[in-house]
Every structure is written in C-alpha cells, then in structure tokens.
GROMACS .gro file of C-alpha atoms in nm:
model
  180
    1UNK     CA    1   8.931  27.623   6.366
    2UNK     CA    2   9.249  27.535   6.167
    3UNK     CA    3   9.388  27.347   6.477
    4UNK     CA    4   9.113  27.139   6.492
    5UNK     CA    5   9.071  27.046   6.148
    6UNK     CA    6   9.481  26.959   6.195
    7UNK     CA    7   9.403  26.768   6.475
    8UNK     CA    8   9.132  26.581   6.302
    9UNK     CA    9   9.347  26.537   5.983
   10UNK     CA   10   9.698  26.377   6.198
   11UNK     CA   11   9.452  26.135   6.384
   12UNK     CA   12   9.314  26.020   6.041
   13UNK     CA   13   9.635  25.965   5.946
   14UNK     CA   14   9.738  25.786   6.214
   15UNK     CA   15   9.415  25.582   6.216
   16UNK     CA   16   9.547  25.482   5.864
   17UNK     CA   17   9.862  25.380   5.930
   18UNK     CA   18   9.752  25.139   6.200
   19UNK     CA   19   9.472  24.991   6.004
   20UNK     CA   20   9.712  24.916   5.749
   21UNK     CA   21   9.958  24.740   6.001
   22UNK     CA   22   9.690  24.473   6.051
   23UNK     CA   23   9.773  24.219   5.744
   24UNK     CA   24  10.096  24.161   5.878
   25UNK     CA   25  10.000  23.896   6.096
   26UNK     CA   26   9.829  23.699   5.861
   27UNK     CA   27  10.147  23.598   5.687
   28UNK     CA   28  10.435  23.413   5.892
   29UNK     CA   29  10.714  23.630   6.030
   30UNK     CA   30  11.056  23.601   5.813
   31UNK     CA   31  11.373  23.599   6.085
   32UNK     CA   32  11.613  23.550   5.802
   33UNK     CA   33  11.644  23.843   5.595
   34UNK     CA   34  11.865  23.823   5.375
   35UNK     CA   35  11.921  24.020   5.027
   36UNK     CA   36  12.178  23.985   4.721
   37UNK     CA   37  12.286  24.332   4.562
   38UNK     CA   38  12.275  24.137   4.248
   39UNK     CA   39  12.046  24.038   4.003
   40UNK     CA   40  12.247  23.730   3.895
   41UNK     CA   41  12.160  23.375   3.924
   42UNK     CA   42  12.147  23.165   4.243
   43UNK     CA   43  12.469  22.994   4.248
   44UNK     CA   44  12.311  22.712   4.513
   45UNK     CA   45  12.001  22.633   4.247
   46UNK     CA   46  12.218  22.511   3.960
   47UNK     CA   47  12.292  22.154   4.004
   48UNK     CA   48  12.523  21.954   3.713
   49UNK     CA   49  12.384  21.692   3.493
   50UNK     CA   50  12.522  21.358   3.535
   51UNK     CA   51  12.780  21.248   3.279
   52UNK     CA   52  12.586  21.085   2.948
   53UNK     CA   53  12.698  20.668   2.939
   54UNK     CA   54  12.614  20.344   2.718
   55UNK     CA   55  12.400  20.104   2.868
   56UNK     CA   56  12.512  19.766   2.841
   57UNK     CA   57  12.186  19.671   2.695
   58UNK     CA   58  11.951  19.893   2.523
   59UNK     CA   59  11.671  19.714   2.583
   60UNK     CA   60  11.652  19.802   2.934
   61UNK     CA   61  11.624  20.172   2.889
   62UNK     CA   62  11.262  20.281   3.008
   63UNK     CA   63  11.014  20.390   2.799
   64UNK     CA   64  11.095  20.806   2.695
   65UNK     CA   65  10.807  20.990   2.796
   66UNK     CA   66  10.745  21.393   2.777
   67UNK     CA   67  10.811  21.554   3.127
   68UNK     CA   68  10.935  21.225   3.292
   69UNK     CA   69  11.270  21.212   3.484
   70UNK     CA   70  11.586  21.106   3.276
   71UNK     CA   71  11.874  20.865   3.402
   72UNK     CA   72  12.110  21.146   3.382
   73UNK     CA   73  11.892  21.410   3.620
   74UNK     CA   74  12.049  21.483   3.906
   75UNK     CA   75  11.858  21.355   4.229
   76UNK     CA   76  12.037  21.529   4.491
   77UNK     CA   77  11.824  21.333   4.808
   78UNK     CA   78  11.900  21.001   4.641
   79UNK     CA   79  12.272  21.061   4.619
   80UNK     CA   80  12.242  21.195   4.972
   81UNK     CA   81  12.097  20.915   5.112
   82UNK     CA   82  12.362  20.666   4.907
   83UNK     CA   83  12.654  20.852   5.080
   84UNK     CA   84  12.509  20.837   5.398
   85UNK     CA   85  12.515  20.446   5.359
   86UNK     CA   86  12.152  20.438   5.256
   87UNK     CA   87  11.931  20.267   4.974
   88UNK     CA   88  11.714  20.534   4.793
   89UNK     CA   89  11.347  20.460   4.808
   90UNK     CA   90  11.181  20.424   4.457
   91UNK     CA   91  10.827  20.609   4.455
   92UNK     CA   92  10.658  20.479   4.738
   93UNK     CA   93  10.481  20.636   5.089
   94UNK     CA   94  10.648  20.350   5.264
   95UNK     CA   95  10.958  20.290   5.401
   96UNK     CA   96  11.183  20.007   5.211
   97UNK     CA   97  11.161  19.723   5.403
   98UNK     CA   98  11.538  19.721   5.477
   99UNK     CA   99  11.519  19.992   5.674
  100UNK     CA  100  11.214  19.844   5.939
  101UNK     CA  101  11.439  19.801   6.225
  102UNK     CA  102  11.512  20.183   6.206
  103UNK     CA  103  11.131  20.278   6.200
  104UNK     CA  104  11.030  20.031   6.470
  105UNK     CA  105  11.302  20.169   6.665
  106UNK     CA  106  11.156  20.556   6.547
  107UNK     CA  107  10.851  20.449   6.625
  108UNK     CA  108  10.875  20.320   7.004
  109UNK     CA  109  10.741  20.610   7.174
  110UNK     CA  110  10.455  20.667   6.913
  111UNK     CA  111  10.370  20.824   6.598
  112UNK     CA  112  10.139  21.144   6.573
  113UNK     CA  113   9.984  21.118   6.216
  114UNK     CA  114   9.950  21.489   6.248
  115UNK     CA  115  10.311  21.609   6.330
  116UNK     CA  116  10.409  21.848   6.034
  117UNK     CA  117  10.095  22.014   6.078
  118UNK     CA  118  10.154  22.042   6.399
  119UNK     CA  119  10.481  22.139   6.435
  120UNK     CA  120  10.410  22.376   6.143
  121UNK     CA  121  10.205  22.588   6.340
  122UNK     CA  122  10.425  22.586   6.676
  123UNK     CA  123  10.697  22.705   6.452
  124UNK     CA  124  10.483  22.993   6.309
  125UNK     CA  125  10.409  23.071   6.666
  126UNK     CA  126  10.807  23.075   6.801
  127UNK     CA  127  10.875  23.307   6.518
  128UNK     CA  128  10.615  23.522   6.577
  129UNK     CA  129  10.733  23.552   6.920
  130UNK     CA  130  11.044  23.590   6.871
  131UNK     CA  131  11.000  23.870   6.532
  132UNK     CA  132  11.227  24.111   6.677
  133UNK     CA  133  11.196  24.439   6.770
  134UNK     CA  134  10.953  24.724   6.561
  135UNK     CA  135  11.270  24.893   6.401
  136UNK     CA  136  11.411  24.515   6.337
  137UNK     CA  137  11.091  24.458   6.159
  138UNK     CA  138  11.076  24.805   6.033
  139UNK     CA  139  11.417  24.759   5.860
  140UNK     CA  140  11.430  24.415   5.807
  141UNK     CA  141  11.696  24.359   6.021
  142UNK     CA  142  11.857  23.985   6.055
  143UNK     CA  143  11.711  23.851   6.406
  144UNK     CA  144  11.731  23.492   6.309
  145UNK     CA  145  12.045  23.392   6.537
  146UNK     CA  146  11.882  23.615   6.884
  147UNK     CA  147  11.576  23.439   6.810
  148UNK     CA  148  11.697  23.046   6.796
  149UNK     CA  149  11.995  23.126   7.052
  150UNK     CA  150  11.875  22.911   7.298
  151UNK     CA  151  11.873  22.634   7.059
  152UNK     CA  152  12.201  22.658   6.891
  153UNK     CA  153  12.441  22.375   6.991
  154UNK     CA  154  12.753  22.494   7.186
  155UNK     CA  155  12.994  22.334   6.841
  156UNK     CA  156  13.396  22.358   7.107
  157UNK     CA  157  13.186  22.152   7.405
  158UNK     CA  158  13.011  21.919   7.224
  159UNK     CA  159  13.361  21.816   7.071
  160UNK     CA  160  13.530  21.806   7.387
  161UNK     CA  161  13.272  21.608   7.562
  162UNK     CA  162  13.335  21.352   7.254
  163UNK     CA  163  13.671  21.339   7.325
  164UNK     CA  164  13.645  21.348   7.656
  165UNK     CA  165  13.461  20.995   7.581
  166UNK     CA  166  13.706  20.887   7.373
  167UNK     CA  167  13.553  20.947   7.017
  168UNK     CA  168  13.779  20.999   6.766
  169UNK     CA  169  13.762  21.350   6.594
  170UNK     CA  170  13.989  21.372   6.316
  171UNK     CA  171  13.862  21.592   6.095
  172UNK     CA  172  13.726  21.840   6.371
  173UNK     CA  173  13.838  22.226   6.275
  174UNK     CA  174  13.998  22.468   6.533
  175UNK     CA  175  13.806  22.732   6.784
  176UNK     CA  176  13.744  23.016   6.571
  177UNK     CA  177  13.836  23.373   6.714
  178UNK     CA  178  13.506  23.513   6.891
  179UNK     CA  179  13.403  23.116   6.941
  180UNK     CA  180  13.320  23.000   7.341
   0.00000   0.00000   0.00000
C-alpha cells in the first residue's frame, strides 16, 4: 500500500513539474545570457553632457519647457548619423528630402509596410529554434554564437577578397590566434 501511494505521490510530482514548464514558451527565448557579478552601474548607459556654450544671439534660444530636450543633451543617433556623412532628421516620419535618391534606390524592389512585425516574429521563431539544449536552458548557458553561426561573416576572407579587388585596407587589424 505504501508503494502505491509513493508511486502516486512521484507521478504528482512529476505532473507538476511539467505543468509548470508550460509558460516558458509564451515569452521569447534569451540566447545571450549574460550576467555582471556586480551591482554597479552600467558603464555603456552613461553618456556625457555636451560642453555648456554662449549663443551668439540669445534670442534664438527656444522656448524652456519642463521635460523638453536641451541643446546640450547628448543625441547619440544624431551624432552618429553626422559622422557617417549624414544630415540628422528633425522630428518627422519622413525621410529628409536630401536623402530621396537613397530611398528610391531602397525602395526598387518594394516596400512591405509590415516588415518589423514581420521580421519580429521570424526572429522569435529562429531563436526558439535554435534555444539550445535543456541543460543550456537549464543553466542559462551562452548559446548565442552556435545559434547565429551560420550567419556570422567570415571577418580574414572578407578582407582578403577586398584586397584581392584592390580596396585599400589600412586600418584592417591582424588574424587573431584561434581566427580562420
């Protein structure tokens, strides 16, 4: 009678722990694990102010108003896009008209209105693929590199084929040990 009621009690158990495995597909699979063994700040989240100046003329200045952006706030995409050669748009959902050519040219082959969506799901569905094994997932192992593998650009022959055309490459570092 005790073996039974044992029986009984492991299967419950067990019943259990799988019914409580089910809510882990409802969120999207994390292949990056990563964890600091500090409870410091993120060094990569503080960004400096820019440097305080004159204006030439005061009466330029815009109008101060609580919770609006200041001329010294740091607006890391703008500055991206100005080193890149760029002009930074102002607020708009349109592309500055300087930059048409590019977007016609963008554009040639057709635009799906519904492309992050879209590629927001197929990306939730390569990941979950590709989640690693049960101990990986278990442990929270790192499978982020395995799973994109097949994707990852081969850095040495992509240079040589550029030089191999004749591009200059300056500023290219050396193979690495362990690199192919």
């Amino acid at each position: 009678m005790t073996a039974a009621r044992l029986v009984l009690a492991l299967a419950g158990a067990a019943l259990l722990t799988v019914a409580g495995c089910g809510a882990w597909r409802d969120k999207p699979p994390q292949l990056m694990n990563l964890r600091s063994s500090t409870a410091g700040p993120d060094e990569f989240s503080i960004v400096p102010p820019k440097a305080l100046e004159m204006p030439e003329d005061l009466a330029v200045l815009p109008e101060p108003t609580p919770g609006g952006e200041n001329l010294t706030d740091p607006r890391p995409k703008d500055e991206a896009v100005l080193a890149l050669g760029g002009t930074p748009r102002v607020a708009s959902a349109s592309a500055p008209a300087s930059d048409g050519a590019l977007v016609s040219y963008a554009a040639r082959a057709g635009v799906a209105g519904d492309i992050r969506p879209t590629l927001a799901a197929e990306d939730v569905e390569f990941r979950r693929k590709n989640n690693g094994r049960l101990l990986e997932r278990l442990f929270g192992t790192n499978v982020y590199f395995r799973a994109y593998r097949k994707q990852a650009l081969n850095q040495q022959a992509e240079l040589e084929r550029w030089r191999a055309a004749g591009a200059g490459t300056p500023s290219a570092p050396p193979r690495q040990s362990g690199e192919r």
